[in-house]
Short mmCIF file of C-alpha atoms and ligand atoms in Angstrom, two decimals:
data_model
loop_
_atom_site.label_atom_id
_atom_site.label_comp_id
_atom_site.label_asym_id
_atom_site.label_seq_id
_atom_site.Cartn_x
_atom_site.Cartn_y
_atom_site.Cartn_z
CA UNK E 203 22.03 -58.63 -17.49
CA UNK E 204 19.05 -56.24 -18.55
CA UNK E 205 17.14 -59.11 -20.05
CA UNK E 206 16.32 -62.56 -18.23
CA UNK E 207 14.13 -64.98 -20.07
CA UNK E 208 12.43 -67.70 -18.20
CA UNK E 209 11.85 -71.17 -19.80
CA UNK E 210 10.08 -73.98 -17.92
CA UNK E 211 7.54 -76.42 -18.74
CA UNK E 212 6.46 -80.06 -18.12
CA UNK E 213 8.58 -82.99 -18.38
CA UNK E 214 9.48 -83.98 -21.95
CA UNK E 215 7.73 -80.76 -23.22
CA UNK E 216 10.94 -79.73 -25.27
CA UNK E 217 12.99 -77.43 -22.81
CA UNK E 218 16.18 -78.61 -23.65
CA UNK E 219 15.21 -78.82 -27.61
CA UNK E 220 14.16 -75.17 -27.42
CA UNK E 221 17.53 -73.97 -24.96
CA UNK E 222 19.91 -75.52 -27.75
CA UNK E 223 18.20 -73.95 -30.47
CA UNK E 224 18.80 -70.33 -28.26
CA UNK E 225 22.52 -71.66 -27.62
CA UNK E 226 22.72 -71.94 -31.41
CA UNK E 227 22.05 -68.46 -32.01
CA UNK E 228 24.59 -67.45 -29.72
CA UNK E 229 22.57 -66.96 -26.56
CA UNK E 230 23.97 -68.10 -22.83
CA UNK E 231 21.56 -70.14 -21.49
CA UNK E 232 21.96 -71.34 -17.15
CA UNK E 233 20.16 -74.07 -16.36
CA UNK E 234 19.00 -74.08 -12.70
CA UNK E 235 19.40 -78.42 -13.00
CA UNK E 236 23.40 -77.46 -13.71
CA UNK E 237 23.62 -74.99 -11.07
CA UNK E 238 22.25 -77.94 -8.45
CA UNK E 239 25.09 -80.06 -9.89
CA UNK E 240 27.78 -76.99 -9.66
CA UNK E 241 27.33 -76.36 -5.79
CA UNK E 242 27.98 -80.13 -4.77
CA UNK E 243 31.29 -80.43 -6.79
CA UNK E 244 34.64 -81.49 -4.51
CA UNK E 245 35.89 -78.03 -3.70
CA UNK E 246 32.48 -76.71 -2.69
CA UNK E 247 31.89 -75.94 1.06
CA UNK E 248 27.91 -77.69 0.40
CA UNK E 249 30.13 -80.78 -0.35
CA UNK E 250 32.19 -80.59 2.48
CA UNK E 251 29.19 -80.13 4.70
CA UNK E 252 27.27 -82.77 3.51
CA UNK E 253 30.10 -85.64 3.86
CA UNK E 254 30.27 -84.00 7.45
CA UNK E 255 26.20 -84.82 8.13
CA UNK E 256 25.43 -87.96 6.27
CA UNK E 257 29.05 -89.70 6.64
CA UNK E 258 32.39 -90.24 4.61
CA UNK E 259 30.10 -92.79 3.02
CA UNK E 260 27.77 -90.56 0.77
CA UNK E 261 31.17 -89.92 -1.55
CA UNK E 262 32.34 -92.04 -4.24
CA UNK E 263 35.78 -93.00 -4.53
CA UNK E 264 36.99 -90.02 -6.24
CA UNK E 265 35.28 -87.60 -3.68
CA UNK E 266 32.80 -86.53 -5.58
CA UNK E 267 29.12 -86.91 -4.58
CA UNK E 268 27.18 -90.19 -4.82
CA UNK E 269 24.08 -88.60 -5.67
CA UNK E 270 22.17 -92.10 -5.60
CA UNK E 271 23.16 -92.79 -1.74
CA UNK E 272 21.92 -89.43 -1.11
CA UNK E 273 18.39 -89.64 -2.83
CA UNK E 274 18.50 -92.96 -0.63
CA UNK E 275 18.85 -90.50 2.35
CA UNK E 276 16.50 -87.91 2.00
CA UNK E 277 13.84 -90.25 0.21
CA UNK E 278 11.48 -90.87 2.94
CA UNK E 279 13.31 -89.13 5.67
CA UNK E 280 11.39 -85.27 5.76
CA UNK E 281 14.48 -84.16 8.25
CA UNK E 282 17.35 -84.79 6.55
CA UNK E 283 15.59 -83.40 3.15
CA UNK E 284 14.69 -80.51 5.12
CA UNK E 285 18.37 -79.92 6.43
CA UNK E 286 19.77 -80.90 2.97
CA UNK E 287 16.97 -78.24 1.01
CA UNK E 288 18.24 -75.50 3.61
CA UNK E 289 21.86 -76.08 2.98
CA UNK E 290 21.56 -76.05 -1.00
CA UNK E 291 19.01 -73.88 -1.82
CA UNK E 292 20.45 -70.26 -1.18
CA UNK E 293 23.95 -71.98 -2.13
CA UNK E 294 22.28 -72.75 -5.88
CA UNK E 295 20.20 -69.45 -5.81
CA UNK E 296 23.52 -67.31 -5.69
CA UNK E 297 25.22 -69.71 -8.45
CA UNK E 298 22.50 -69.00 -11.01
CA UNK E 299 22.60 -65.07 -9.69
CA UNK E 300 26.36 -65.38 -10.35
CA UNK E 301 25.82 -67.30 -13.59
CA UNK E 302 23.53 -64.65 -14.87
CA UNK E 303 25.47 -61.60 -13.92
CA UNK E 304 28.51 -63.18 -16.03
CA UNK E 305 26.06 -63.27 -19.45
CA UNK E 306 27.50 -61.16 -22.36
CA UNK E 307 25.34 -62.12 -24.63
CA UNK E 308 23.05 -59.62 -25.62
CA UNK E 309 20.27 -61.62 -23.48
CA UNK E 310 20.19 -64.36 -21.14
CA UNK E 311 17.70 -67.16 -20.92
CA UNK E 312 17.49 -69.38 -18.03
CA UNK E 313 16.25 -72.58 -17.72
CA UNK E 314 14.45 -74.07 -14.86
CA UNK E 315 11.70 -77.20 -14.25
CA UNK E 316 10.80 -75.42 -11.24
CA UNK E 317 10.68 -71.86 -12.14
CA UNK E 318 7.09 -71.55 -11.23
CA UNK E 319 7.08 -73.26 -8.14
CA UNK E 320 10.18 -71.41 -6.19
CA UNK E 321 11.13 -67.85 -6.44
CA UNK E 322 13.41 -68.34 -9.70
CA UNK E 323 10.01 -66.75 -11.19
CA UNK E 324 11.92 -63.39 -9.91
CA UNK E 325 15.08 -63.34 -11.64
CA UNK E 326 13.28 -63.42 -14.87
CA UNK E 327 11.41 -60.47 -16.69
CA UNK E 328 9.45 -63.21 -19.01
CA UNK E 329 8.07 -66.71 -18.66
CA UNK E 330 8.40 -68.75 -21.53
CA UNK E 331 5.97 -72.10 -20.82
CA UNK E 332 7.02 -74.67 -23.51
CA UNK E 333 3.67 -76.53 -24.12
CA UNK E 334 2.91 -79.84 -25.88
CA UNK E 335 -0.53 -81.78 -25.58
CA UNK E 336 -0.36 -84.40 -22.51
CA UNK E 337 -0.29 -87.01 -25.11
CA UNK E 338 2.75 -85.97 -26.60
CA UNK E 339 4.74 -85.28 -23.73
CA UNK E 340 4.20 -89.15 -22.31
CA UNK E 341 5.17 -90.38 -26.06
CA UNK E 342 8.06 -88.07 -26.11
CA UNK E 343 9.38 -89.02 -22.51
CA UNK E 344 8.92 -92.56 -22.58
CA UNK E 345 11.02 -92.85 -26.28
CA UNK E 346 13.70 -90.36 -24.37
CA UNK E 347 14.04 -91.99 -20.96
CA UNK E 348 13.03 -95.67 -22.28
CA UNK E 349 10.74 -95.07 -18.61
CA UNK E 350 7.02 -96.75 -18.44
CA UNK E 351 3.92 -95.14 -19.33
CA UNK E 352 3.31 -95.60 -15.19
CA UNK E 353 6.62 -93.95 -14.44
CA UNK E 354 6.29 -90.72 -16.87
CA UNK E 355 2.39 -90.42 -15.18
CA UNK E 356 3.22 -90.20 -11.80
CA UNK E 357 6.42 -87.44 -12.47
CA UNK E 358 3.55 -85.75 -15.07
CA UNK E 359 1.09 -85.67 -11.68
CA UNK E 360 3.76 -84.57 -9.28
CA UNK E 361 4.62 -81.20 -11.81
CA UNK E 362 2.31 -78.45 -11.39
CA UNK E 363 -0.83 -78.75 -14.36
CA UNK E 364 -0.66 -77.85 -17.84
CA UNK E 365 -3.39 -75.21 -17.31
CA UNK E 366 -1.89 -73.79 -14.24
CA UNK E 367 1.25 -73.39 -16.22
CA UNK E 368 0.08 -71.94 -18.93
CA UNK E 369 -1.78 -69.14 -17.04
CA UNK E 370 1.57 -68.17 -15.60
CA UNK E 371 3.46 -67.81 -18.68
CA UNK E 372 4.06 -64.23 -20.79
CA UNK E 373 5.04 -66.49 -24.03
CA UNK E 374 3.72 -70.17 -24.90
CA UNK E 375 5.91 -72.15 -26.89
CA UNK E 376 4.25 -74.69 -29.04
CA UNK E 377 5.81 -77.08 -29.56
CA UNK E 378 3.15 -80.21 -30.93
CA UNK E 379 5.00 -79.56 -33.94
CA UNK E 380 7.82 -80.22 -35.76
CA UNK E 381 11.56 -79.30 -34.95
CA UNK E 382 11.49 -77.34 -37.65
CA UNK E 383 8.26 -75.59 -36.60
CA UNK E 384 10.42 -75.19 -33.44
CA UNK E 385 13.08 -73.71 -35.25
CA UNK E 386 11.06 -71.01 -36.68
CA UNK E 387 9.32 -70.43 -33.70
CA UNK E 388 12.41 -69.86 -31.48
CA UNK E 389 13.90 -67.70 -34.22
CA UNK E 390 10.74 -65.01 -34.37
CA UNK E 391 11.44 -65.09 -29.95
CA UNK E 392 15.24 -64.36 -30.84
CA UNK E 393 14.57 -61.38 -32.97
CA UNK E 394 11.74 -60.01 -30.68
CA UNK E 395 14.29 -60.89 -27.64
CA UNK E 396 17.22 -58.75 -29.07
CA UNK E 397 15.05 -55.95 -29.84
CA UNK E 398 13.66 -55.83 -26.61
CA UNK E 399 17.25 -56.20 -24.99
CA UNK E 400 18.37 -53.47 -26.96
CA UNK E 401 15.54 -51.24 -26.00
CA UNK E 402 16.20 -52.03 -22.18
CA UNK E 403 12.89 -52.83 -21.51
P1 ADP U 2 12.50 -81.52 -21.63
O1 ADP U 2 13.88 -80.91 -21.62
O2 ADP U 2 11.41 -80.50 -21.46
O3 ADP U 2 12.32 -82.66 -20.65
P2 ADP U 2 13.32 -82.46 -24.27
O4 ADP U 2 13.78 -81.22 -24.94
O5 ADP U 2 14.35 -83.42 -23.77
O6 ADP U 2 12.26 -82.12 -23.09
O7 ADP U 2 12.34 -83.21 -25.29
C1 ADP U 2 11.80 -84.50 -24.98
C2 ADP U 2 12.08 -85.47 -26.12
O8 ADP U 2 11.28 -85.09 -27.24
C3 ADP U 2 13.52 -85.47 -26.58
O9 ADP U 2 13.90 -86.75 -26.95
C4 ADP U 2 13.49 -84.52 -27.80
O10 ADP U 2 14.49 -84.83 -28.73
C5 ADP U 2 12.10 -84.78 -28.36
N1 ADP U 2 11.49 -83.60 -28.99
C6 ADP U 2 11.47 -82.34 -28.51
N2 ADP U 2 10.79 -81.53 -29.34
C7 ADP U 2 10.37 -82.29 -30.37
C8 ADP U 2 9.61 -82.02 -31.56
N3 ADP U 2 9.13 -80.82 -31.85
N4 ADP U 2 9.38 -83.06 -32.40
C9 ADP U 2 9.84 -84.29 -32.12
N5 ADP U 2 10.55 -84.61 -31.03
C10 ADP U 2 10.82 -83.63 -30.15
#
């Protein structure tokens, strides 16, 4: 895949609004949130492993992964975070590798909360921060997840700052605007995406 776009930004900031509207025009889009889900599935050796560490007792009845008894785990235990982190974390690096090298469309974008923070930020050639006003991504969160203004704060002060973001990214996304405004604004990306693809740059 010549071309890798990055797209990250804050909690409710409009990732997945602005993915969809790539996915409509055609574009594969891996999400590095999937590709956590993909390498626990029944079949996967990370599975496997994991039932072997925490107990029989961390899968459900179907053998798949009871991702609640897990958080339970690791919550406040640094150890068993640390061993689960090391376990995962090259196993979900190679699945979005994988997932990227398997694109056809004529460029890939690839989603990620954390693309700043860990070294996704090199498997793309351009970050794309999506960027609302603080305001509007608390409103937008709380009517999404039906969470409490207190909730949405605290996961807003645990993600890296708007400002900090925004001085990482190649391309800001506004998107304190409409969907429409969205719309328009994703399609201008598209066309300058495509011709960039094309030009192998
Ligand atoms: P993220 O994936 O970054 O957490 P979402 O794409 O889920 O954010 O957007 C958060 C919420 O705000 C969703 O309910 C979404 O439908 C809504 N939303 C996103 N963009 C807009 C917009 N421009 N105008 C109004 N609502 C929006």
């Amino acid at each position: 895949m010549s071309l890798v776009v990055g797209i990250t930004g804050g909690i409710g900031s409009g990732k997945s609004a602005v993915t969809r509207k790539f996915e409509d025009r055609g574009i594969t889009v891996v999400d590095a949130d999937i590709a956590a889900r993909v390498v626990v599935e029944p079949g996967r050796p990370a599975l496997a492993a994991i039932a072997n560490h925490f107990g029989a007792d961390i899968l459900l009845a179907d053998g798949s992964l009871d991702r609640a008894a897990l958080r339970q785990r690791v919550f406040s235990n640094d150890a068993e975070r640390s061993w689960l982190e090391q376990l995962t974390h090259p196993l979900i690096g190679q699945e979005i590798v994988d997932q990227l090298e398997a694109v056809t469309s004529p460029y890939a974008i690839f989603a990620s909360p954390l693309l700043l923070e860990t070294s996704q930020r090199e498997l793309v050639e351009l970050v794309a921060v999506v960027d609302v006003p603080e305001d509007v991504q608390l409103e937008r969160t709380m009517a999404r997840d039906d969470n409490d203004e207190g909730q949405v704060k605290r996961i807003m002060a645990a993600q890296m700052k708007r400002a900090e973001r925004l001085e990482m990214a190649d391309i800001v996304i506004d998107n304190s605007g409409s969907l429409e405004r969205l719309e328009s604004v994703v399609e201008a990306l598209h066309v300058q995406f495509l011709a960039r693809a094309e030009l192998g740059t």
